[in-house]
CSV table of C-alpha atoms in Angstrom, one decimal:
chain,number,residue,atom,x,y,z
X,524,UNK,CA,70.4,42.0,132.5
X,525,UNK,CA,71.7,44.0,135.3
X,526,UNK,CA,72.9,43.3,138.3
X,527,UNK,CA,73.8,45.3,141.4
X,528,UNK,CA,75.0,44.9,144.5
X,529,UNK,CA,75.6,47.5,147.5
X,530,UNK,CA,77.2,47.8,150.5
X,531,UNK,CA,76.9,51.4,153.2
X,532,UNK,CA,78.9,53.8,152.9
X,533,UNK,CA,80.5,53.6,156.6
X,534,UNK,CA,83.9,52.5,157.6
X,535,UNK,CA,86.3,52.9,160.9
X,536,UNK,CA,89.6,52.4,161.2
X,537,UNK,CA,90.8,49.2,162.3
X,538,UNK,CA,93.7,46.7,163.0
X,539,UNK,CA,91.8,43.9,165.0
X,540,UNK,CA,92.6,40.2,163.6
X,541,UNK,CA,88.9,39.6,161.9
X,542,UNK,CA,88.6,35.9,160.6
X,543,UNK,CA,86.1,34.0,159.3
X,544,UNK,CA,83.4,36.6,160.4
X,545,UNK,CA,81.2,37.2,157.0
X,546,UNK,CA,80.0,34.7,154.3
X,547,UNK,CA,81.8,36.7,151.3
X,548,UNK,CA,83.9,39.2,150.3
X,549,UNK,CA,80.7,42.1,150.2
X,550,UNK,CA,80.3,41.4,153.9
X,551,UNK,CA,84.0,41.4,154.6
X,552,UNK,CA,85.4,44.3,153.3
X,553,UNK,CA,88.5,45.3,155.1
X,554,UNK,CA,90.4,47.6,152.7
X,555,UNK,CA,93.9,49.2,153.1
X,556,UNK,CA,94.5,53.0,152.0
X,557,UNK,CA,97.8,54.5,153.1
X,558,UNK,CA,99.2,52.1,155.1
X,559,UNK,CA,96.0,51.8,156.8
X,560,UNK,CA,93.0,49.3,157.1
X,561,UNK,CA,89.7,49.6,157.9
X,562,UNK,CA,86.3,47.8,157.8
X,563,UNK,CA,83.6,49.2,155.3
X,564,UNK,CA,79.6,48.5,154.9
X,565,UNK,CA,78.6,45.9,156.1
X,566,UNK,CA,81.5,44.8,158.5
X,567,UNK,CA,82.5,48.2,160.0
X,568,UNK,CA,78.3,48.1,161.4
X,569,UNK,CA,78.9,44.5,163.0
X,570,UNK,CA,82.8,45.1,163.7
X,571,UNK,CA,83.2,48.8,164.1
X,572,UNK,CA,82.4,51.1,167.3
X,573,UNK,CA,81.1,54.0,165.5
X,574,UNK,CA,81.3,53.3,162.0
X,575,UNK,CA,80.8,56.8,160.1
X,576,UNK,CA,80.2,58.1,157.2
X,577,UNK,CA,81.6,61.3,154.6
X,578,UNK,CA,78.9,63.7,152.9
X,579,UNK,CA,79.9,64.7,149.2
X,580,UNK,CA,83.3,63.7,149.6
X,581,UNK,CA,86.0,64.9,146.8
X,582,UNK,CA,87.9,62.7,145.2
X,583,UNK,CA,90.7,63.6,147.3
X,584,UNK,CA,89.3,62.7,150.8
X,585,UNK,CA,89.7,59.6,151.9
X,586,UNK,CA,86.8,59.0,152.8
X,587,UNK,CA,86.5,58.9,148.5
X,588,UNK,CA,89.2,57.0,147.8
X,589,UNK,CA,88.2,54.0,150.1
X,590,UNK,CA,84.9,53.9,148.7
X,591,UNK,CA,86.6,53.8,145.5
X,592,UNK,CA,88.5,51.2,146.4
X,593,UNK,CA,85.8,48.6,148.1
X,594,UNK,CA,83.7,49.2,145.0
X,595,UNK,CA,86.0,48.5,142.7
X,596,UNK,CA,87.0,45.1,144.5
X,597,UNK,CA,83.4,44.3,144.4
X,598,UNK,CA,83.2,45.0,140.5
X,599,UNK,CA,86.0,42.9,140.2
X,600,UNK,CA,84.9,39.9,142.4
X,601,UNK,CA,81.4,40.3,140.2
X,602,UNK,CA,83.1,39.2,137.0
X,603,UNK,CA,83.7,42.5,135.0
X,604,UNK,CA,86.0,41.8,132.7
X,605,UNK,CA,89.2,44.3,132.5
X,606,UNK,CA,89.9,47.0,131.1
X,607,UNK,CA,87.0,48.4,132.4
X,608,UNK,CA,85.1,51.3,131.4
X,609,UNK,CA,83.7,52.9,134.7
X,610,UNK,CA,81.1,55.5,135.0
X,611,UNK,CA,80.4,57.2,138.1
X,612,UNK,CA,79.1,60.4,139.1
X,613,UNK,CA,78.7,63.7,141.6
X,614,UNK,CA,75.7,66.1,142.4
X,615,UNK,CA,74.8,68.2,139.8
X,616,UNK,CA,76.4,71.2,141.8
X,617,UNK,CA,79.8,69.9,142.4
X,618,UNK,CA,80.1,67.6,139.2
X,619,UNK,CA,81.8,70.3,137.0
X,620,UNK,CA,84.3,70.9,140.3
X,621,UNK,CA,85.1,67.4,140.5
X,622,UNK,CA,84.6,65.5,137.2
X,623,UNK,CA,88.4,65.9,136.1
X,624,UNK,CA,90.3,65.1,139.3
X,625,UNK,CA,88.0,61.7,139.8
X,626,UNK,CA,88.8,60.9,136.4
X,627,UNK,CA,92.6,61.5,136.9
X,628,UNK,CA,92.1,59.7,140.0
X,629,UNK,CA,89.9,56.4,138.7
X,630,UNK,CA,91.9,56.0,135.1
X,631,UNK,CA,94.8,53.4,134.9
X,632,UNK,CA,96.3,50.6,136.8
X,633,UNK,CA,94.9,50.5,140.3
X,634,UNK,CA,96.1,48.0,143.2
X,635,UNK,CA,94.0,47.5,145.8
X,636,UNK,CA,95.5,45.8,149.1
X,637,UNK,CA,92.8,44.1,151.1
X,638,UNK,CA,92.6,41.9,154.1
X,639,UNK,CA,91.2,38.3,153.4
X,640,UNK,CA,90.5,36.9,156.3
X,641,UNK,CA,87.3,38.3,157.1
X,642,UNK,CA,86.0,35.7,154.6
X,643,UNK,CA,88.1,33.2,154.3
X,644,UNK,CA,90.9,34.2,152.1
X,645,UNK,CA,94.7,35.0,153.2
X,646,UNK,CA,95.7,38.2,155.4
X,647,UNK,CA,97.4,40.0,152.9
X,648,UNK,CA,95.9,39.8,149.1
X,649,UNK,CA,96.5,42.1,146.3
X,650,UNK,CA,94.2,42.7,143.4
X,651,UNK,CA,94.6,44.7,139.9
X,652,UNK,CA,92.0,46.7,138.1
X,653,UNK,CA,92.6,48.2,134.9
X,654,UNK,CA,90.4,51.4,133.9
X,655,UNK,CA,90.6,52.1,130.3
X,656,UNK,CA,87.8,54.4,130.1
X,657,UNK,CA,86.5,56.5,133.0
X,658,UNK,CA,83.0,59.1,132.4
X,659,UNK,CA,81.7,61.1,135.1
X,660,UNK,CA,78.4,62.5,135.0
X,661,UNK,CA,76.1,64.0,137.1
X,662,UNK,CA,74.0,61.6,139.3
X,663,UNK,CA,70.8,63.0,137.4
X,664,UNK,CA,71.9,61.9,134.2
X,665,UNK,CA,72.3,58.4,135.8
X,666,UNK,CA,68.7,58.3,136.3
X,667,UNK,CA,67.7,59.7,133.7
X,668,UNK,CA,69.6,57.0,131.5
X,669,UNK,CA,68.1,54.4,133.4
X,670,UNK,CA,64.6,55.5,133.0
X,671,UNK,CA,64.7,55.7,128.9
X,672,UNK,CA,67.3,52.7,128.8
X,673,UNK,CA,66.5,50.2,131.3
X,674,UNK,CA,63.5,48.5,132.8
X,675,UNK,CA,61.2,51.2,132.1
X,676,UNK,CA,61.8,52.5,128.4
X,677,UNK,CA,60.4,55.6,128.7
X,678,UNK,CA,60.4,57.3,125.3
X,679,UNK,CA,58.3,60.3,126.5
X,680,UNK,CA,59.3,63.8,128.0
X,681,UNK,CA,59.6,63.1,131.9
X,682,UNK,CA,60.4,65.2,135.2
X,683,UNK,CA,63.6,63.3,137.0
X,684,UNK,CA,63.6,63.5,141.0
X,685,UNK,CA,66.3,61.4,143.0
X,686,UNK,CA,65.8,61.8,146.6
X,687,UNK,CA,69.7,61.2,148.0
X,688,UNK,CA,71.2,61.1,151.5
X,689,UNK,CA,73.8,64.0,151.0
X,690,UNK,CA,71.5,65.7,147.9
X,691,UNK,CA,68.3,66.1,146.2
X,692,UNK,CA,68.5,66.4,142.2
X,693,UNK,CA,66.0,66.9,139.8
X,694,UNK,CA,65.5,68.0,135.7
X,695,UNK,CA,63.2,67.7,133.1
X,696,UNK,CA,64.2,65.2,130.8
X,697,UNK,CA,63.3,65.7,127.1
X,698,UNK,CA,64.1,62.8,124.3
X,699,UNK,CA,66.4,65.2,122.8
X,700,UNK,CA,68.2,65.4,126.1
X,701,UNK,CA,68.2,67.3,129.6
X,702,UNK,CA,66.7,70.8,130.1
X,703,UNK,CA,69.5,72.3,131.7
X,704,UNK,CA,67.6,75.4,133.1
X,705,UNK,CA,65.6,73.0,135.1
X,706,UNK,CA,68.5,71.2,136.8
X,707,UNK,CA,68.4,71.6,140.5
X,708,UNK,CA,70.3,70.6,143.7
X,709,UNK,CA,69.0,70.8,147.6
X,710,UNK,CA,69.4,69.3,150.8
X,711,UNK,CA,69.3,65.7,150.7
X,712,UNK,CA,67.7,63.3,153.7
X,713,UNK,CA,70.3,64.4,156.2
X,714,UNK,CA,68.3,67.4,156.7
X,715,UNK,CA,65.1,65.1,157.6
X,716,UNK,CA,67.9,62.4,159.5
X,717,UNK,CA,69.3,65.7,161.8
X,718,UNK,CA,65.9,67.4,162.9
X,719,UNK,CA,65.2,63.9,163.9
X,720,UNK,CA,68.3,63.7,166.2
X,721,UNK,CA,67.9,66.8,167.4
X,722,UNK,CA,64.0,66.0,168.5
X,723,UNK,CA,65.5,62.9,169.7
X,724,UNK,CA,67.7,64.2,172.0
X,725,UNK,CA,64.8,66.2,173.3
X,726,UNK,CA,62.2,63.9,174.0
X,727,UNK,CA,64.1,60.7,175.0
X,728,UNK,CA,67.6,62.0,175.8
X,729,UNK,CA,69.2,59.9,173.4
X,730,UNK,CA,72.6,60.9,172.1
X,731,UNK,CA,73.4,58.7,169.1
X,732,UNK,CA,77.5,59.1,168.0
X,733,UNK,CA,76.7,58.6,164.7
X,734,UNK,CA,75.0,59.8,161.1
X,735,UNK,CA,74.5,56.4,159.9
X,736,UNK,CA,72.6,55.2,163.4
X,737,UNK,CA,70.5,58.0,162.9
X,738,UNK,CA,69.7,57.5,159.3
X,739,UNK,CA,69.5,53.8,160.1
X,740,UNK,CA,66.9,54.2,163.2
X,741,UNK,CA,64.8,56.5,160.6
X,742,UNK,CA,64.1,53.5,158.1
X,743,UNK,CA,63.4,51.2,160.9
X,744,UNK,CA,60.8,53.6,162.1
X,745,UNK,CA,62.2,52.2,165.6
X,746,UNK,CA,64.9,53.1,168.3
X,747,UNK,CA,66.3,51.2,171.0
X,748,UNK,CA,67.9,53.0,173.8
X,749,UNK,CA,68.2,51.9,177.6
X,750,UNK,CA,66.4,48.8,176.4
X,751,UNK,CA,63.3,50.0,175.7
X,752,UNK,CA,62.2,50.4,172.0
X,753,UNK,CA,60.7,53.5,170.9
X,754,UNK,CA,58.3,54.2,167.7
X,755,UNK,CA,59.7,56.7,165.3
X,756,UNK,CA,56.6,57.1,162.7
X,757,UNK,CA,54.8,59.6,163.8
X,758,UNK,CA,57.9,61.6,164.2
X,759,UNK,CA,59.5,60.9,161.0
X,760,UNK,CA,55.8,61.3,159.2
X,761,UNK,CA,56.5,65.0,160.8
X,762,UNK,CA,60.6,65.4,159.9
X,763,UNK,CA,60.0,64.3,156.3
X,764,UNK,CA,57.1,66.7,155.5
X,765,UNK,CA,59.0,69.4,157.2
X,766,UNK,CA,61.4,68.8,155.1
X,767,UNK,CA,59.8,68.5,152.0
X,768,UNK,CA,57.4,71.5,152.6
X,769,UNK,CA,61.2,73.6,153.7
X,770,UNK,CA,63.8,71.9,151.1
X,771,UNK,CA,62.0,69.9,147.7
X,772,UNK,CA,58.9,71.8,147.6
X,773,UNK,CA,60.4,75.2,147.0
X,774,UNK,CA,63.3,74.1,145.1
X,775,UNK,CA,61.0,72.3,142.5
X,776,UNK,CA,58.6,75.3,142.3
X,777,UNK,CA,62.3,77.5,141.6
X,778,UNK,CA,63.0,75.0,138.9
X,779,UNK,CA,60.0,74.1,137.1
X,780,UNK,CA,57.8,76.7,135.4
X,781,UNK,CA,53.8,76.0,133.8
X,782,UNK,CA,55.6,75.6,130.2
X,783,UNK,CA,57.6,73.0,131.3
X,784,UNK,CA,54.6,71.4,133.2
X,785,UNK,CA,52.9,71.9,129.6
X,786,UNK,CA,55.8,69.4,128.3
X,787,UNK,CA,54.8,65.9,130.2
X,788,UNK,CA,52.6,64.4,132.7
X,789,UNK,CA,55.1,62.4,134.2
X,790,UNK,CA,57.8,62.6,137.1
X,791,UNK,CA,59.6,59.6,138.5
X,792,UNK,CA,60.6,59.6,141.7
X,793,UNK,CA,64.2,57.4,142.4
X,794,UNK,CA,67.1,58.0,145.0
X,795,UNK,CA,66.9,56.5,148.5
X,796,UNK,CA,64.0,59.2,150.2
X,797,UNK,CA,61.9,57.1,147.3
X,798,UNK,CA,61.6,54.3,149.9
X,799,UNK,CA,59.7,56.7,152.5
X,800,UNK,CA,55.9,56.3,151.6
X,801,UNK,CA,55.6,59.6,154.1
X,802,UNK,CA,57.7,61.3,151.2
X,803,UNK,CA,56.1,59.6,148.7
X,804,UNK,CA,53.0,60.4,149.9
X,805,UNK,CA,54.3,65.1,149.8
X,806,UNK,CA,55.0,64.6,145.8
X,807,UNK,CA,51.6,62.6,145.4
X,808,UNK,CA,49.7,65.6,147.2
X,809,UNK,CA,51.2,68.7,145.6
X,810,UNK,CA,51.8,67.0,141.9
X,811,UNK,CA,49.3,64.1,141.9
X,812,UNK,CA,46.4,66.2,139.9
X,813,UNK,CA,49.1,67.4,137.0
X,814,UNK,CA,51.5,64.6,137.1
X,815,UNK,CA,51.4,60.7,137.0
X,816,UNK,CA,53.7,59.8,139.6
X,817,UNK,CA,56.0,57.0,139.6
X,818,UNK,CA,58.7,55.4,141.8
X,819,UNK,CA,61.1,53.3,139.9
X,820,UNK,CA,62.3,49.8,140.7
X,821,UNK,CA,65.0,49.3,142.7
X,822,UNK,CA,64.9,53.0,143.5
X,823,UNK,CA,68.1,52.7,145.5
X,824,UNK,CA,69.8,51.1,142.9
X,825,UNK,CA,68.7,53.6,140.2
X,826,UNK,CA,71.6,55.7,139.5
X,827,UNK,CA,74.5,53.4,139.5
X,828,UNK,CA,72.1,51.4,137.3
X,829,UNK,CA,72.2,54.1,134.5
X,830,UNK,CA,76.0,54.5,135.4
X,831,UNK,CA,76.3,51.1,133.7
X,832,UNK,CA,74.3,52.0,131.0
X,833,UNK,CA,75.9,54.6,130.0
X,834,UNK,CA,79.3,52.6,130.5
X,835,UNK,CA,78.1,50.2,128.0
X,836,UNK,CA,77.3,52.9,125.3
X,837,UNK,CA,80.9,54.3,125.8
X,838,UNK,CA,82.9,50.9,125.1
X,839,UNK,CA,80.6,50.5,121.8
X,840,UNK,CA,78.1,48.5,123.9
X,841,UNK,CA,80.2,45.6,125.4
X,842,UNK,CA,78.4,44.9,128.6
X,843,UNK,CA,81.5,42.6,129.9
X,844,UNK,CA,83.4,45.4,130.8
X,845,UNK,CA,81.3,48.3,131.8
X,846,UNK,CA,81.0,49.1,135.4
X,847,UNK,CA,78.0,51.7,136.7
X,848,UNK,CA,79.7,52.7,140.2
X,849,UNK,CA,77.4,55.0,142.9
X,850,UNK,CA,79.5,56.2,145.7
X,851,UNK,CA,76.4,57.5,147.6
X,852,UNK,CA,76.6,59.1,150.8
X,853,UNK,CA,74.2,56.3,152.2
X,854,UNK,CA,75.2,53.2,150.2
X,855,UNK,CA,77.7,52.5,147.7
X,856,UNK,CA,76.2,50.8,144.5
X,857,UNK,CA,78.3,48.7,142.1
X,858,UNK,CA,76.3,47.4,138.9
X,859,UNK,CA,77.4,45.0,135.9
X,860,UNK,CA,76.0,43.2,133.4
X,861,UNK,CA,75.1,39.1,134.6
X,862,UNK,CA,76.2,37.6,131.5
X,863,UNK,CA,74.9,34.3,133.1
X,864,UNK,CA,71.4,35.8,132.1
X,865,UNK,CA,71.9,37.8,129.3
């Protein structure tokens, strides 16, 4: 049994004495890189000014590494067992680019310095984490791996779609393995998220400092601003199928030929733009005659749960140490294996 648990990808730099403001250690992250600390996910939104957020960060940027760094203090305050063998993953465009640095990056003995207090715990603690085995893969392959390993077992030839923040990803997946002519990388949500500022700005006036307010206003379907709230449907009903119509539709039309279509009848849809019915809704009327179309569980959750998966398969299929870790550009997604269930 898997389990996962995610934080957002925002943080801010800051130095304020925070104690005893969050019930654990996923809503008190207050991680040190470089001499300095800042708040991440969940406490940077209630603590932070204007938390923010990096889109397809390398390995090098901090912005990386601190991500890097809360997730793995959440993987090892979930009970993974060291070493660990980690799996984690870029776009299919940049993977190739990135792949060898994150893994000279991940691999080995890593200290992460954290601040305590937050939760409960002292002001200055110090944890180990020992990475014996590091894999990175493109995020595709995550899903992929979870849709023929996990909950759904599909055995079957399938079209793969995940519908990220910072990219859009897609293959068809045969059982023999990926068809690489199909792969395919776009846009992700940001592009919906920015014509919705923009219209925003507009229409209302509203100048909102930062991504992650805008991205966060777009799954309420609400806004407040000079205390009066505003309904966002109908306009993000209109930014999504511009974007789909402008970004997924032709990319998927670039990637995917009749003989492929002649493979399978099936395309699931994972990745956070999943959670959109409005988006849903685009795939459903262009594919819905040709192609059964399915969103997975958890579609959020998807990729870093195929991360673990995969993890598993590399250490000879001991689930006590492998670690699936997402660092997504709208939430960052650790998942182990609950022993307590398995």
């Amino acid at each position: 049994m898997l389990k996962t648990q995610s934080f957002p990808s925002v943080f801010e730099t800051n130095t304020t004495e925070l104690v005893d403001v969050a019930d654990g250690l996923l809503e008190g992250l207050k991680v040190q890189v470089d001499d300095e600390q800042y708040v991440v996910g969940d406490l940077a939104l209630r603590e932070g000014t204007a938390p923010h957020k990096g889109i397809n960060n390398a390995p090098s940027d901090l912005d990386y590494r601190l991500l890097l760094r809360a997730g793995l203090l959440v993987a090892q305050a979930g009970g993974a067992d060291t070493p660990l063998t980690l799996t984690t993953g870029f776009p299919y465009s940049s993977y190739r680019v990135h792949r060898r640095s994150a893994g000279n990056l991940i691999e080995g003995e890593q200290e992460i310095e954290f601040d305590g207090r937050p939760f409960g715990e002292g002001e200055h603690s110090v944890v180990g984490v020992d990475i014996a085995d590091v894999e990175v893969l493109p995020e595709i392959e995550g899903h992929v791996t979870a849709t023929r390993e996990g909950e759904i077992e599909e055995d079957d030839p399938f079209f793969a779609v995940s519908l990220g923040y910072g990219t859009f990803e897609s293959v068809l997946s045969l059982p023999s393995g990926p068809v690489q002519r199909t792969a395919t990388s776009g846009h992700g949500l940001r592009y919906a998220t920015s014509m919705m500022a923009e219209r925003l700005r507009e229409k209302h006036y509203l100048d909102m400092p930062t991504e992650h307010q805008i991205d966060m206003a777009m799954r309420r379907g609400t806004v407040v601003a000079g205390r009066q709230r505003y309904d966002l449907s109908e306009l993000r009903q209109k930014v999504l199928r511009i974007y789909y119509n402008d970004v997924v539709s032709p990319a998927l039309k670039k990637a995917f030929d009749d003989s492929d279509f002649g493979q399978t009848r099936k395309m699931y849809l994972a990745g956070g733009g999943a959670l959109y019915t409005e988006l849903v809704d685009a795939f459903d009327d262009e594919f819905g005659e040709v192609l059964s179309l399915e969103v997975v569980p958890d579609p959020a959750a998807h990729v870093s749960r195929g991360f673990a998966l995969h993890a598993a398969g590399v250490n000879g299929k001991s689930p006590d140490h492998a670690v699936g870790l997402d660092l997504g550009n709208a939430n960052t997604s650790v998942t182990l294996f609950d022993r307590e269930r398995a």
